[in-house]
Short mmCIF file of C-alpha atoms and ligand atoms in Angstrom, two decimals:
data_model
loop_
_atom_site.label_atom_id
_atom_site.label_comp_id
_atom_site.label_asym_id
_atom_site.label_seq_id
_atom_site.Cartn_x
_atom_site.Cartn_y
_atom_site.Cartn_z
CA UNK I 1 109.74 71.05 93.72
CA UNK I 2 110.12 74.22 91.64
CA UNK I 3 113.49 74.83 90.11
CA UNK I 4 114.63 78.17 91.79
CA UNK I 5 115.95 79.54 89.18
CA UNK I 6 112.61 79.95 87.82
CA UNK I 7 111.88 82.28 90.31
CA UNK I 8 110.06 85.59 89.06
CA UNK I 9 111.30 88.94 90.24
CA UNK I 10 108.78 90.34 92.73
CA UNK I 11 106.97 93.69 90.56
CA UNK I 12 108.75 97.13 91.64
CA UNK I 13 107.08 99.39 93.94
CA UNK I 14 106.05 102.63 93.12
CA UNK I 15 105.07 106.08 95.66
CA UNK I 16 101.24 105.97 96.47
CA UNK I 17 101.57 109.47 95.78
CA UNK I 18 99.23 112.16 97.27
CA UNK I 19 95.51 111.06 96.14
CA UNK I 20 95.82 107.22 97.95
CA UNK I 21 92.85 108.20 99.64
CA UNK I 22 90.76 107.63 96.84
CA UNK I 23 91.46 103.99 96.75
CA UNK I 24 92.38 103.16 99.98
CA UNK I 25 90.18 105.44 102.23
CA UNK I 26 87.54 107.32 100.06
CA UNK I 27 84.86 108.17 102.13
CA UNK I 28 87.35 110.00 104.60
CA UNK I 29 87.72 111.96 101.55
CA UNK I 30 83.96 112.54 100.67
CA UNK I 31 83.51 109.94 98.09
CA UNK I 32 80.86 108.30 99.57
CA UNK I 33 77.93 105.81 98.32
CA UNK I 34 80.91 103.91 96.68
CA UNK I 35 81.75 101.69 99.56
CA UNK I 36 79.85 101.19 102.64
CA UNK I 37 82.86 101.27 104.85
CA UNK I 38 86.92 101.82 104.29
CA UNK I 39 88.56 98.62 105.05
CA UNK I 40 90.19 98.48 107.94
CA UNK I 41 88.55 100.72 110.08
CA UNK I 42 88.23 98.85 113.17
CA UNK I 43 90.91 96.29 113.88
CA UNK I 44 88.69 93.86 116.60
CA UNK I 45 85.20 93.60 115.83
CA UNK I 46 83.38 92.63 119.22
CA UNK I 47 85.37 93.88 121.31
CA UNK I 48 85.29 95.52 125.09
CA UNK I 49 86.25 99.23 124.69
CA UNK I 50 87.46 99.16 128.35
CA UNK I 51 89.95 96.70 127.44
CA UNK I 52 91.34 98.72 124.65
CA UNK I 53 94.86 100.65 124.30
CA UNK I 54 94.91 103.70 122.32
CA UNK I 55 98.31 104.31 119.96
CA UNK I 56 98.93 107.63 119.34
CA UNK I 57 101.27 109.38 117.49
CA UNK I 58 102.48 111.29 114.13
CA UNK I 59 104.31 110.98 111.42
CA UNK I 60 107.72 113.62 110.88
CA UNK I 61 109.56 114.25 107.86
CA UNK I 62 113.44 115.42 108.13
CA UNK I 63 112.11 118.89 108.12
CA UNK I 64 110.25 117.90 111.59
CA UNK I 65 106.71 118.75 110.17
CA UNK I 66 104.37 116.31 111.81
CA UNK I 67 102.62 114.77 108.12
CA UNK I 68 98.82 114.05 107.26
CA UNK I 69 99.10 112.53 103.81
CA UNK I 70 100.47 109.30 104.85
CA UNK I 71 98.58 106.20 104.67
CA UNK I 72 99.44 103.83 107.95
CA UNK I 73 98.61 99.92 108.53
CA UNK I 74 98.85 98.03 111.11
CA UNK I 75 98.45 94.14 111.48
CA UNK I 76 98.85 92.20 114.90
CA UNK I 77 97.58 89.08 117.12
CA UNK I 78 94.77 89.52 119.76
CA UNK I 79 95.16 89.70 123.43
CA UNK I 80 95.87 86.09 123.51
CA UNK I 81 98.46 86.22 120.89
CA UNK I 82 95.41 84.39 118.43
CA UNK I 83 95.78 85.45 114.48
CA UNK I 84 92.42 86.04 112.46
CA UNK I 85 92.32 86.02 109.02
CA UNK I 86 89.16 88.77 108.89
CA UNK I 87 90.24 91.09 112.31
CA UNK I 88 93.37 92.30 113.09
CA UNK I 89 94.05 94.74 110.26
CA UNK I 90 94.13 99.00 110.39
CA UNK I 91 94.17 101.22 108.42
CA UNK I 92 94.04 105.23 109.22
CA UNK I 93 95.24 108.58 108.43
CA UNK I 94 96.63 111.34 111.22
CA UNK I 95 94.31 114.08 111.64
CA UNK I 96 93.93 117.14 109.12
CA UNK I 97 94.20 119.56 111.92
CA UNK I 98 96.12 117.99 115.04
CA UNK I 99 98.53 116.04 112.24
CA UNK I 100 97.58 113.39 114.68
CA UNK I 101 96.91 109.59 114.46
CA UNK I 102 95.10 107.50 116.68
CA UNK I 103 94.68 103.28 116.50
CA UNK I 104 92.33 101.78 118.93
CA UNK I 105 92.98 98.45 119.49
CA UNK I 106 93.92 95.77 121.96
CA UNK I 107 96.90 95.46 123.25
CA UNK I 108 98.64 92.08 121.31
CA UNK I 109 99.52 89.11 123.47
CA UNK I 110 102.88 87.31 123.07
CA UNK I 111 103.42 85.67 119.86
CA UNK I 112 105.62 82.46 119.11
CA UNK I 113 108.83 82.96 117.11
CA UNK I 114 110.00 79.97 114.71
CA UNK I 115 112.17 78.48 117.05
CA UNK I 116 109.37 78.75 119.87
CA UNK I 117 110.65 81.52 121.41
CA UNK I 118 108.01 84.07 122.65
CA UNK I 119 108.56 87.36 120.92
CA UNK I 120 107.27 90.61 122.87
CA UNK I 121 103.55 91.93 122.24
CA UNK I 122 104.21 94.02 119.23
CA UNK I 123 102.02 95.61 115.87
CA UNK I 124 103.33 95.41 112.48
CA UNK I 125 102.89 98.76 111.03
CA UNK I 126 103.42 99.80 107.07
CA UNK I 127 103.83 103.67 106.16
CA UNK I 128 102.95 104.77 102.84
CA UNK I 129 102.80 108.26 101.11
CA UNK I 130 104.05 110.80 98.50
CA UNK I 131 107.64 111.05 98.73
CA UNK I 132 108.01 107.25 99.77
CA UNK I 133 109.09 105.39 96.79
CA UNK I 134 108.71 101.96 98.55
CA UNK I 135 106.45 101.52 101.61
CA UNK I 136 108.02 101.03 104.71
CA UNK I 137 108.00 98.31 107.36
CA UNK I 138 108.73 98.84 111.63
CA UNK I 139 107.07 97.65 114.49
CA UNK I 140 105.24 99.15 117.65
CA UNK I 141 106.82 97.48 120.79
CA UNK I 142 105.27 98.79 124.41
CA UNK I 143 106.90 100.40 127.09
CA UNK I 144 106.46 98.27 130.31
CA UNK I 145 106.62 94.61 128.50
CA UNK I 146 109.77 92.33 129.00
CA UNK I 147 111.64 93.62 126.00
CA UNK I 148 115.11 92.58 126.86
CA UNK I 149 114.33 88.79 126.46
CA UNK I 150 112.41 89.07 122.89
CA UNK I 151 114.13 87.41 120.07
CA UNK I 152 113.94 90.17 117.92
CA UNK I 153 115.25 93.11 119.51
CA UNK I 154 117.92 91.27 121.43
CA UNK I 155 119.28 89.97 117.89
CA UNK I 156 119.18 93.68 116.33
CA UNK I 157 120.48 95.68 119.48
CA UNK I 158 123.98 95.40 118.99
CA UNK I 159 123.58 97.11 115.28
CA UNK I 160 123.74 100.17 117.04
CA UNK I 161 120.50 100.83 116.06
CA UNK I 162 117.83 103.29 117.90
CA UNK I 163 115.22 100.48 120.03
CA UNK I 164 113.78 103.52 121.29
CA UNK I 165 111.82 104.34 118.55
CA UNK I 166 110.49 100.64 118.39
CA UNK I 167 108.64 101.23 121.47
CA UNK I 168 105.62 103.02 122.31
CA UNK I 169 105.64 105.38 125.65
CA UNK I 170 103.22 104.65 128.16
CA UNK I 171 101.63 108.19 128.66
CA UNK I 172 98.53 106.84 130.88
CA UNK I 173 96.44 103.50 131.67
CA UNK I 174 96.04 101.95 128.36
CA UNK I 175 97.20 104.66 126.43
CA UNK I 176 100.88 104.95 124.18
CA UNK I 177 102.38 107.12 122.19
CA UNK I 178 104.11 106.27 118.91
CA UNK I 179 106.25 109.14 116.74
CA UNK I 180 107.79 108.00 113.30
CA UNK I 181 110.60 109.99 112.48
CA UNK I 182 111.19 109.21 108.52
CA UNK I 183 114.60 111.36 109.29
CA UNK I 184 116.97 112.85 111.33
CA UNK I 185 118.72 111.59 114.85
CA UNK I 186 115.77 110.13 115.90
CA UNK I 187 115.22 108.36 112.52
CA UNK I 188 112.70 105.04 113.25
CA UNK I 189 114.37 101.57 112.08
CA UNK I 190 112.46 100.57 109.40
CA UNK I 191 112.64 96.54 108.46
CA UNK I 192 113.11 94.23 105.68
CA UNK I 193 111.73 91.00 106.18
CA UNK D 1 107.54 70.94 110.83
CA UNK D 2 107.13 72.81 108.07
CA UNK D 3 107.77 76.39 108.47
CA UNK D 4 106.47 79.29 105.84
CA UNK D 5 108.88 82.41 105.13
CA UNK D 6 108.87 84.85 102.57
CA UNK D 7 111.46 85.21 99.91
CA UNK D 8 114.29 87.87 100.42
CA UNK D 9 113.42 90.90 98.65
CA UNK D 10 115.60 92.06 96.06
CA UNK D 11 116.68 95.52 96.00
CA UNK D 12 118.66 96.01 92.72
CA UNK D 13 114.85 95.64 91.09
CA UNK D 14 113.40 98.08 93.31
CA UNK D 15 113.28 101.55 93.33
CA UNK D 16 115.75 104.09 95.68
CA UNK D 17 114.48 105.37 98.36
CA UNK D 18 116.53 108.21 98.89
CA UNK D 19 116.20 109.61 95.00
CA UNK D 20 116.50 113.55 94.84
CA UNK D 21 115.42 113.79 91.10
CA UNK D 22 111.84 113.06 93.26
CA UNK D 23 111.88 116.08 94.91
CA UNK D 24 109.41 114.81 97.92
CA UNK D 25 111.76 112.16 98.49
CA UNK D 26 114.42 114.27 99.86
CA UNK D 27 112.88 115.41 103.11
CA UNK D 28 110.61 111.96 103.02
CA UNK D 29 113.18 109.08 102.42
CA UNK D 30 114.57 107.18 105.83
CA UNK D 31 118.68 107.63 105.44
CA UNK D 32 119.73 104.65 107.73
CA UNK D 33 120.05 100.88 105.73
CA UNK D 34 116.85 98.85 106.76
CA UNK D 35 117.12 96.32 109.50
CA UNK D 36 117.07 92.70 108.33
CA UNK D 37 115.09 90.60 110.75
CA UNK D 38 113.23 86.86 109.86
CA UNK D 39 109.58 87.19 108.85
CA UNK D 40 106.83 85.91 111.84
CA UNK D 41 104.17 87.58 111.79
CA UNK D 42 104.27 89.26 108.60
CA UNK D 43 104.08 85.49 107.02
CA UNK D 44 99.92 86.10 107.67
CA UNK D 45 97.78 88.72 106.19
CA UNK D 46 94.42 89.69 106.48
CA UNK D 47 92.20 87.90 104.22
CA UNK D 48 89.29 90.22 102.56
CA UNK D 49 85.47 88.81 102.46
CA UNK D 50 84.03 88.58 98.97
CA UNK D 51 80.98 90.06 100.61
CA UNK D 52 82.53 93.26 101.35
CA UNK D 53 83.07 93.82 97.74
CA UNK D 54 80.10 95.40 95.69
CA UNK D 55 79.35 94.42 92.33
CA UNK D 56 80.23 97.44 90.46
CA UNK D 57 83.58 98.00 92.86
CA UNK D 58 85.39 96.80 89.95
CA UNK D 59 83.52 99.19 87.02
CA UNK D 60 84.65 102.72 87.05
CA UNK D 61 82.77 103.68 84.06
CA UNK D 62 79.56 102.98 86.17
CA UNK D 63 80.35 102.98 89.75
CA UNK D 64 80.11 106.86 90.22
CA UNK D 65 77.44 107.58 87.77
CA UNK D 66 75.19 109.75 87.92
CA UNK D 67 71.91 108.39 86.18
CA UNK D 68 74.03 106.21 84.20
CA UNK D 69 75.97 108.65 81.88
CA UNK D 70 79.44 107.88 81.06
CA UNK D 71 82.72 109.40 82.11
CA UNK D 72 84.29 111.38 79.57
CA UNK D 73 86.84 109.51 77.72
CA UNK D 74 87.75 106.29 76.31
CA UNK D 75 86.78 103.37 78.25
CA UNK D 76 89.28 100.64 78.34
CA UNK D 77 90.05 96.84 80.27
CA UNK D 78 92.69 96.27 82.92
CA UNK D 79 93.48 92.56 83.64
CA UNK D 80 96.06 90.19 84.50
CA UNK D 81 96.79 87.64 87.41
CA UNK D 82 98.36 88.44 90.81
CA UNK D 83 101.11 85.28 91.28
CA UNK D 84 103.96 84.76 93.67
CA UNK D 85 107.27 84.59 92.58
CA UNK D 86 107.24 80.80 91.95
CA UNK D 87 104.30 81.31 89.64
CA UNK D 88 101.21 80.44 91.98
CA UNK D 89 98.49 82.05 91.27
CA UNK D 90 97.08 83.71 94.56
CA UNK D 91 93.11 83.80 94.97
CA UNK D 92 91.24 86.42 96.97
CA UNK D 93 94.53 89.17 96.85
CA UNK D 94 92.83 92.63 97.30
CA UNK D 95 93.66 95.04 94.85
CA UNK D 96 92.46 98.81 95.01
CA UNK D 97 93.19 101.09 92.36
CA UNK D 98 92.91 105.02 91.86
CA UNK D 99 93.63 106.88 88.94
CA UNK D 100 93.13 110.60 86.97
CA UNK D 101 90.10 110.96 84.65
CA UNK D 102 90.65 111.58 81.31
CA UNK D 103 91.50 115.20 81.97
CA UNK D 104 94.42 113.73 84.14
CA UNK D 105 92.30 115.21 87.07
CA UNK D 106 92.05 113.40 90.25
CA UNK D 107 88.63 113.99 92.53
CA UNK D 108 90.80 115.29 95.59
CA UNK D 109 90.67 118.17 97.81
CA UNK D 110 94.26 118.48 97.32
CA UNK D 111 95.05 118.42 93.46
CA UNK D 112 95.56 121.75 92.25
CA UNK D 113 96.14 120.81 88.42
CA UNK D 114 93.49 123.61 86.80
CA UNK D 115 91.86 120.58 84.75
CA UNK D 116 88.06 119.80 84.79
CA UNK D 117 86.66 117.07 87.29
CA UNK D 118 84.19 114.71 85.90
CA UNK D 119 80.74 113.92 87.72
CA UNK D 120 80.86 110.57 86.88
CA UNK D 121 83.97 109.28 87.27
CA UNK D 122 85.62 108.82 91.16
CA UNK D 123 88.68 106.70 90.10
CA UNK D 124 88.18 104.69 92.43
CA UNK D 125 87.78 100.79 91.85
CA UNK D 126 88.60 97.64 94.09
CA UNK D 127 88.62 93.86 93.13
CA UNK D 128 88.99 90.62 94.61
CA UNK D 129 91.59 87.79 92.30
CA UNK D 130 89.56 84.84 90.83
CA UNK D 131 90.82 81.04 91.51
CA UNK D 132 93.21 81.78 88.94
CA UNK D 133 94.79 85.28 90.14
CA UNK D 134 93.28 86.69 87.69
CA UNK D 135 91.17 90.25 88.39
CA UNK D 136 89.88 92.62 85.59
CA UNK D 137 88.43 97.03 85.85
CA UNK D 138 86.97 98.16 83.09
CA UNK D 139 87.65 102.02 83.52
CA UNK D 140 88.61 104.90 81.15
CA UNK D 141 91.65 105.58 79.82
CA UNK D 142 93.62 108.21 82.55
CA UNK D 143 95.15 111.53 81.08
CA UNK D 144 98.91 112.35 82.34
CA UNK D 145 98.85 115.46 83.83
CA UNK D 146 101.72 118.06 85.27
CA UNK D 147 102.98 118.27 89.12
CA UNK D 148 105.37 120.26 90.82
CA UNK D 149 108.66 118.16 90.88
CA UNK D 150 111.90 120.25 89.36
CA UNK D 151 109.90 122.95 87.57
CA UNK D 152 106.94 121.82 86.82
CA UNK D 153 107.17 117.90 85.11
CA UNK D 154 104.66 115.87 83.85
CA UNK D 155 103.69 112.07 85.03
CA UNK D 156 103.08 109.69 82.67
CA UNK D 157 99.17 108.07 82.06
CA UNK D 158 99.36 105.66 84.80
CA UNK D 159 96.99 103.69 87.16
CA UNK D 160 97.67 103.38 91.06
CA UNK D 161 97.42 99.61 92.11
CA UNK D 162 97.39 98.57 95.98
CA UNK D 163 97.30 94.74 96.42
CA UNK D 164 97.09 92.55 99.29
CA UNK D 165 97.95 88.68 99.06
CA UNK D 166 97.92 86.31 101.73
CA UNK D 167 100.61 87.47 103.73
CA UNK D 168 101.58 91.41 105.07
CA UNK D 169 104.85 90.90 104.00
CA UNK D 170 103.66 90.95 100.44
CA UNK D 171 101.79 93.69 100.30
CA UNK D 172 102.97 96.06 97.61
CA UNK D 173 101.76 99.65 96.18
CA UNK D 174 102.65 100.01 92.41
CA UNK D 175 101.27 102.18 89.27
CA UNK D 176 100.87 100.75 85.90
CA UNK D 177 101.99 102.76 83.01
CA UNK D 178 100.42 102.22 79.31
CA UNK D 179 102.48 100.96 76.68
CA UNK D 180 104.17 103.46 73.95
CA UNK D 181 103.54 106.20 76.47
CA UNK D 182 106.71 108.63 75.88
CA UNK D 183 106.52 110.50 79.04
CA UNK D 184 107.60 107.04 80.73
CA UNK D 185 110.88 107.31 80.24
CA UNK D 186 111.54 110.60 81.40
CA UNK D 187 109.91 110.11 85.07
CA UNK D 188 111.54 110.26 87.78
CA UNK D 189 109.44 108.45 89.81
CA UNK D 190 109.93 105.43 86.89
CA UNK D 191 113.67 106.00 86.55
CA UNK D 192 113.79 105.65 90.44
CA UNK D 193 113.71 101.73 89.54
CA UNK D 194 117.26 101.37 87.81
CA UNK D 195 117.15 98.26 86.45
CA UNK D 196 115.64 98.20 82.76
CA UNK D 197 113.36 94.96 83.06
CA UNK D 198 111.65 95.96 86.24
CA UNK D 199 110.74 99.14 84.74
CA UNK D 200 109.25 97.48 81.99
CA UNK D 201 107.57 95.32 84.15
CA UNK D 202 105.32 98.39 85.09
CA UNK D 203 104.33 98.76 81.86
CA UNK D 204 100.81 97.20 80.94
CA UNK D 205 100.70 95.73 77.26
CA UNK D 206 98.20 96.74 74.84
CA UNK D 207 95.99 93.31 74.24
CA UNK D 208 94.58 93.49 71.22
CA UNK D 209 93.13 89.94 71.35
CA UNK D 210 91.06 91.57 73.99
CA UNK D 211 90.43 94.39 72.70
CA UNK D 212 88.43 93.19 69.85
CA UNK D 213 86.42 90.56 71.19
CA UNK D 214 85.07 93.42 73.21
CA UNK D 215 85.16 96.40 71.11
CA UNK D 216 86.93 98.21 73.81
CA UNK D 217 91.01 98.85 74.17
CA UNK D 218 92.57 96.47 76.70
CA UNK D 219 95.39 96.40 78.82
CA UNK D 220 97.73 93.49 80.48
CA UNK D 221 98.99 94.07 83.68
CA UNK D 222 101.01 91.09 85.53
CA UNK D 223 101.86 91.35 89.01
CA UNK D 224 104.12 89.86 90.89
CA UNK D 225 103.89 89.20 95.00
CA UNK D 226 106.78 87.68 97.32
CA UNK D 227 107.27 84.20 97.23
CA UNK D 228 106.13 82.32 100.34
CA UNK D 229 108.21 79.04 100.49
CA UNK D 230 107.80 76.07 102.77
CA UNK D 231 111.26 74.79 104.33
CA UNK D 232 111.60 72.29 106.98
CA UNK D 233 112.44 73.56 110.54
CA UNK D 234 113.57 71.12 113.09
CA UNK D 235 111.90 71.79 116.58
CA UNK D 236 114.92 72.14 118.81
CA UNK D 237 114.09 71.49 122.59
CA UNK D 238 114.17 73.79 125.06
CA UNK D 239 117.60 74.58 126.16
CA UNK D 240 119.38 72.55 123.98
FE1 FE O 301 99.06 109.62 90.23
#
């Protein structure tokens, strides 16, 4: 057992600033024949497109200007609520001219909680940018599932705090949409966990 | 059955989120307290394939050069270990890095500092941790360069870092700063961090025992990931 006092502090964060492209995502910048492919850029290898949802959505700053120099993540189960270590993972940018992003994915089956509870289909997603001095941490619930019976949201709803923007819209078969508001009434809840 | 969770965060070594002396925080920077929930699935992570790292990912000085010329500039080592917070080393953590050239120029559509770009040098660099944590970039030494902020204010030299470990709920963007720098203390973007020994905790130490076995100036850089601990969990039945 280690003594817990001897527990290091975890290193500070620090904004990823405007240029996180270059690291994260060059070739959607034009710096290519560095790395074949950004990581991340399909969740699900082998997959069915049919059986794909589409999460749309952008990103608003307190000013309500819809932002394309954030950096978003996402990490979920499969359909059958099955982690992989190498599939699973995002990682994309909203469009330069619609200020628009788009994650096509499957649609995450129901995951155990620790106490064996089932916890509602839901993506982890992490938002990172200029102006963010820590990255931030929410999730992407979806209209339609059982949501009143998962763990989570039942613990946090009497915190007074906005559920709606935990949950995607159903807009049309298989596709959602997802707005993060970093401010303002409809501010997103962000997590610590 | 044992049960993994991560480590509560501590915020007092952190930086503010809501800090107005960084002017892009004010209109960026969520106002409401963050929701404390128990880690699930954040406990796993993806995991990044060796193969899907090239062998000069982790050489800036070569890995955008044209006909192998050199970037302008000094060329120096970055290296440490990634560990968690009760001192494991953690093997196969991802970490990405992007940085200015020596001109503190970064090759992006969207910096605007007038200072030359160099044709050799992306700043761009990945790297997978060793069995030990350890990972290493040879690169060149970045310039500091001026931004907009209050006027216009300039950032200290500094590296970006992006690292994965095992688990999402570690993941963590930082930027290392060089030692004896004297632009560090006046940034806002350091000074966002209040307390003193997590600020210095940015700071990479010159390593000179490095630095001469290889002729080339190195740099320490130590990072530290959320601790993943192991309690037990008794499985309560169903209704009970
Ligand atoms: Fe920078």
């Amino acid at each position: 057992m280690k003594n817990s006092r001897n527990i290091l502090d975890e290193t500070p964060f620090q904004t990823a600033g405007p240029f996180l492209h270059i690291g994260c995502m060059p070739n959607k910048i034009k710096i290519n024949n560095l790395y074949k492919n950004d990581l991340g850029e399909v969740p699900f290898k082998n997959k069915n497109e049919i059986e794909m949802i589409t999460v749309e959505g952008s990103v608003f700053d307190g000013n309500g200007i819809a932002l394309d120099d954030v950096m978003l993540e996402t990490w979920q189960c499969d359909e059958n609520g099955q982690f992989f270590e190498d599939n699973g993972f995002a990682r994309f940018i909203p469009d330069k001219s619609t200020k628009k992003f788009k994650l096509l994915t499957v649609k995450p089956g129901q995951v155990e909680n620790l106490d064996g509870k089932n916890q509602s289909p839901h993506i982890c997603l992490s938002i990172s940018s200029r102006g963010l001095n820590m990255t931030l941490n929410t999730r992407i619930y979806f209209e339609g599932d059982d949501l009143i019976n998962d763990p989570i949201l039942s613990m946090i709803k009497n915190d007074k705090v906005n559920i709606d923007s935990l949950v995607a819209k159903k807009i049309k078969k298989n596709v959602y949409v997802f707005d993060v508001f970093l401010q303002g009434d409809k501010e997103t809840v962000f997590f610590d966990m | 059955m044992n049960v993994k969770s991560l480590v509560k965060r501590n915020y007092k070594k952190q930086p503010e989120i809501d800090f107005p002396d960084y002017k892009s925080s004010i209109f960026r920077a969520p106002k409401n307290k963050k929701i404390s929930i128990p880690s699930n699935l954040e406990i796993f992570g993806p995991i990044f394939n060796k193969k899907t790292i090239g062998e000069l990912d982790n050489d800036l000085t070569l890995n955008f050069s044209k006909n192998k010329n050199s970037p302008l500039g000094h060329k120096i080592i970055v290296h440490g270990t990634v560990s968690d917070q009760f001192s494991n080393p953690i093997k196969g953590a991802l970490i990405e890095i992007w940085q200015a050239n020596a001109a503190g120029k970064y090759l992006h559509q969207d910096d605007k500092n007038p200072a030359p770009i160099d044709p050799n040098f992306s700043g761009c660099g990945r790297s997978l941790t060793s069995s030990d944590g350890s990972y290493e970039f040879l690169t060149i030494q970045p310039g500091p360069y001026p931004y907009p902020n209050r006027g216009i204010e300039w950032r200290p030299m500094h590296i970006h870092f992006s690292i994965f470990g095992e688990s999402f709920g570690q993941r963590l963007i930082t930027q290392m700063y060089f030692e004896g720098d004297p632009l560090i203390n006046i940034c806002p973007m350091v000074n966002s961090i209040a307390d003193e020994k997590a600020k210095k905790s940015l700071v990479g130490k010159l390593d000179t025992s490095r630095s001469n076995i290889q002729n080339i100036l190195a740099y320490k850089f130590d990072i530290v990931l959320r601790g993943v601990k192991q309690t037990f969990f008794e499985n309560r039945q169903e209704g009970l």
